[in-house]
Short mmCIF file of C-alpha atoms and ligand atoms in Angstrom, two decimals:
data_model
loop_
_atom_site.label_atom_id
_atom_site.label_comp_id
_atom_site.label_asym_id
_atom_site.label_seq_id
_atom_site.Cartn_x
_atom_site.Cartn_y
_atom_site.Cartn_z
CA MET A 1 -122.88 116.95 142.51
CA HIS A 2 -120.09 115.78 143.15
CA ARG A 3 -117.54 116.78 140.72
CA ALA A 4 -113.74 116.46 140.80
CA VAL A 5 -111.01 117.41 138.07
CA TYR A 6 -108.35 115.51 137.42
CA PRO A 7 -105.50 118.27 135.95
CA GLY A 8 -102.41 117.29 134.41
CA SER A 9 -99.81 117.03 131.01
CA PHE A 10 -100.81 113.89 129.67
CA ASP A 11 -97.91 113.86 127.10
CA PRO A 12 -99.88 111.17 125.81
CA CYS A 13 -101.77 109.29 128.35
CA THR A 14 -100.97 106.19 129.99
CA LYS A 15 -102.72 102.96 130.91
CA GLY A 16 -101.75 104.56 134.74
CA HIS A 17 -103.80 107.74 133.45
CA LEU A 18 -106.36 105.85 132.66
CA ASP A 19 -106.87 103.53 135.26
CA ILE A 20 -107.17 106.58 137.81
CA ILE A 21 -109.92 107.84 135.39
CA GLN A 22 -111.88 105.22 135.73
CA ARG A 23 -111.55 104.68 139.51
CA ALA A 24 -112.44 108.34 140.32
CA SER A 25 -115.35 108.02 137.53
CA GLY A 26 -117.08 105.56 139.95
CA LEU A 27 -116.11 107.87 142.88
CA PHE A 28 -117.62 110.57 141.34
CA ASP A 29 -120.88 111.84 139.62
CA GLU A 30 -118.77 113.78 136.71
CA VAL A 31 -114.55 113.62 136.05
CA ILE A 32 -113.31 116.48 134.08
CA VAL A 33 -109.89 115.08 133.46
CA GLY A 34 -108.36 119.00 132.48
CA VAL A 35 -105.35 119.12 130.81
CA LEU A 36 -102.59 121.53 130.72
CA TYR A 37 -100.97 123.72 128.00
CA ASN A 38 -98.01 124.76 129.17
CA SER A 39 -96.67 128.01 126.81
CA ALA A 40 -93.38 127.03 128.60
CA LYS A 41 -93.10 123.97 128.13
CA THR A 42 -92.92 121.75 124.42
CA PRO A 43 -94.78 119.23 124.68
CA LEU A 44 -94.67 116.02 121.87
CA PHE A 45 -98.35 116.58 121.37
CA SER A 46 -100.13 119.74 120.48
CA ILE A 47 -102.83 119.99 122.86
CA ASP A 48 -105.38 119.42 120.93
CA GLU A 49 -103.56 115.93 120.28
CA ARG A 50 -103.64 115.53 123.62
CA VAL A 51 -107.14 116.48 124.42
CA ASN A 52 -108.30 114.35 121.36
CA ILE A 53 -106.92 111.38 122.57
CA LEU A 54 -108.23 111.85 126.08
CA LYS A 55 -111.86 112.22 124.38
CA GLU A 56 -110.69 108.45 122.73
CA VAL A 57 -109.50 106.52 125.05
CA THR A 58 -112.47 107.01 128.07
CA LYS A 59 -114.88 107.81 125.38
CA GLY A 60 -116.64 104.20 127.08
CA ILE A 61 -116.11 106.16 130.17
CA GLU A 62 -119.97 108.02 129.84
CA ASN A 63 -119.51 110.56 133.44
CA VAL A 64 -116.07 111.57 131.78
CA ARG A 65 -115.33 115.08 130.70
CA ILE A 66 -112.34 116.57 128.52
CA GLU A 67 -110.56 120.08 128.15
CA ALA A 68 -108.43 122.06 127.52
CA PHE A 69 -107.53 124.16 130.78
CA ALA A 70 -104.73 127.24 131.13
CA GLY A 71 -103.47 128.69 134.02
CA LEU A 72 -103.88 127.91 137.66
CA SER A 73 -105.24 123.86 137.80
CA VAL A 74 -107.59 125.44 140.86
CA ASP A 75 -108.92 128.18 138.86
CA PHE A 76 -110.23 125.37 136.34
CA VAL A 77 -111.53 123.81 139.09
CA ARG A 78 -113.47 126.42 139.92
CA LYS A 79 -114.78 127.05 136.28
CA CYS A 80 -115.96 123.54 136.25
CA ASN A 81 -117.98 124.02 139.71
CA ALA A 82 -115.93 120.91 140.77
CA GLN A 83 -115.28 120.17 144.29
CA VAL A 84 -112.01 117.83 144.50
CA ILE A 85 -108.61 118.06 143.19
CA ILE A 86 -107.76 114.16 141.92
CA ARG A 87 -104.01 113.18 141.34
CA GLY A 88 -102.36 110.26 141.07
CA LEU A 89 -99.43 108.91 143.59
CA ARG A 90 -97.27 106.00 142.17
CA ALA A 91 -94.45 106.11 145.11
CA ILE A 92 -93.01 107.96 147.84
CA THR A 93 -91.06 109.97 144.95
CA ASP A 94 -94.40 111.66 144.10
CA PHE A 95 -95.28 112.58 147.40
CA GLU A 96 -92.82 115.31 148.18
CA PHE A 97 -94.36 117.62 145.16
CA GLU A 98 -97.58 116.33 145.00
CA LEU A 99 -98.00 117.43 148.88
CA GLN A 100 -96.95 120.64 147.75
CA MET A 101 -98.94 121.11 145.27
CA ALA A 102 -102.05 119.99 147.29
CA GLN A 103 -101.03 122.41 149.91
CA THR A 104 -100.22 125.35 147.59
CA ASN A 105 -103.25 124.98 146.09
CA ARG A 106 -105.01 124.27 149.58
CA VAL A 107 -103.72 128.01 150.17
CA LEU A 108 -105.11 129.40 147.42
CA ALA A 109 -108.54 127.66 147.46
CA PRO A 110 -109.40 126.20 150.82
CA ASP A 111 -112.49 125.48 149.30
CA ILE A 112 -111.15 123.03 146.78
CA ASP A 113 -109.89 119.56 148.15
CA THR A 114 -106.99 117.30 146.87
CA MET A 115 -107.79 113.27 146.88
CA PHE A 116 -104.76 110.68 145.76
CA LEU A 117 -105.73 107.30 144.34
CA THR A 118 -103.01 105.34 145.15
CA THR A 119 -101.60 103.87 141.17
CA SER A 120 -102.57 100.46 140.40
CA LEU A 121 -99.79 97.92 141.05
CA GLU A 122 -98.95 97.51 137.25
CA TYR A 123 -98.84 101.22 136.67
CA ALA A 124 -96.70 101.70 139.22
CA TYR A 125 -93.68 102.58 137.17
CA LEU A 126 -95.14 103.89 134.11
CA SER A 127 -94.40 107.62 133.54
CA SER A 128 -95.47 109.59 130.06
CA THR A 129 -91.89 110.71 130.10
CA THR A 130 -90.66 107.28 129.95
CA VAL A 131 -93.35 106.31 127.53
CA LYS A 132 -91.94 109.29 125.53
CA GLU A 133 -88.11 107.86 125.79
CA VAL A 134 -88.72 103.97 125.24
CA ALA A 135 -91.57 105.10 122.04
CA SER A 136 -88.23 107.55 120.60
CA PHE A 137 -86.11 103.78 120.70
CA GLY A 138 -89.21 102.23 118.93
CA ALA A 139 -89.43 99.29 121.33
CA ASP A 140 -92.69 97.63 122.00
CA LEU A 141 -95.21 99.81 123.92
CA THR A 142 -98.10 97.37 124.84
CA GLU A 143 -97.79 97.45 128.37
CA PHE A 144 -97.60 101.31 128.53
CA VAL A 145 -100.38 102.93 126.91
CA PRO A 146 -103.61 102.04 125.19
CA PRO A 147 -103.65 100.79 122.07
CA TYR A 148 -105.29 104.11 120.84
CA VAL A 149 -101.80 106.23 121.64
CA LEU A 150 -99.94 103.77 120.45
CA LEU A 151 -100.99 104.23 116.89
CA LYS A 152 -101.02 108.26 117.47
CA LEU A 153 -97.07 107.86 119.11
CA LYS A 154 -95.96 105.11 115.51
CA GLU A 155 -97.49 107.93 113.87
CA LYS A 156 -95.49 111.05 115.91
CA LEU A 157 -92.18 109.54 115.62
CA SER A 158 -92.06 108.09 111.94
O1 PNS B 201 -99.00 115.92 134.45
P1 PNS B 201 -98.41 116.81 135.44
O2 PNS B 201 -97.88 117.35 134.67
O3 PNS B 201 -97.73 115.92 136.83
O4 PNS B 201 -99.39 117.31 136.35
C1 PNS B 201 -98.94 118.86 137.15
C2 PNS B 201 -100.17 119.70 136.94
C3 PNS B 201 -100.98 120.51 135.61
C4 PNS B 201 -101.55 119.59 137.41
C5 PNS B 201 -99.74 121.37 137.06
O5 PNS B 201 -98.42 121.25 136.96
C6 PNS B 201 -100.87 122.28 137.72
O6 PNS B 201 -101.65 122.05 138.45
N1 PNS B 201 -100.10 123.34 136.98
C7 PNS B 201 -100.88 124.49 137.04
C8 PNS B 201 -100.60 125.77 137.72
C9 PNS B 201 -101.09 125.65 138.54
O7 PNS B 201 -102.14 125.21 139.38
N2 PNS B 201 -99.83 125.46 139.58
C10 PNS B 201 -99.86 125.42 141.25
C11 PNS B 201 -99.86 124.64 141.81
S1 PNS B 201 -98.04 124.01 142.37
#
């Protein structure tokens, strides 16, 4: 079975993340979205909220599973019995950090490969950080996040 892990913070999941999940699900037998619990960061959405949001927005995609994890991505990938890490690349500005992370992971786990999917053009500008900033000013986020995330952002910021 070809299994991939798509790790990230997903705070919150954007249409760009969902696009990567959908496309990865067509390339692998199973895709596990790994939601990082990072005790050093204070996210807008708790780990349970982020997992639940992802479960809701991916419920139509049969071969996608959502799980929380803490610690190293490669350890989580091994635990999942997966062989590949999926990451989205939006622009050249992502590349340096993503390359460094992929190379670090390759040294830590030579049996695991990182595969980059280039973000679809219509979402290339999107990030969770900008979504949260725009949301804090009450602007319309319909173009940025799935409807369920829109609802959760409104609840959170009201
Ligand atoms: O959505 P993000 O915040 O860009 O995702 C970053 C993530 C979670 C993939 C990265 O921070 C990560 O893998 N964290 C776990 C710790 C780890 O494995 N570090 C080694 C790679 S540098």
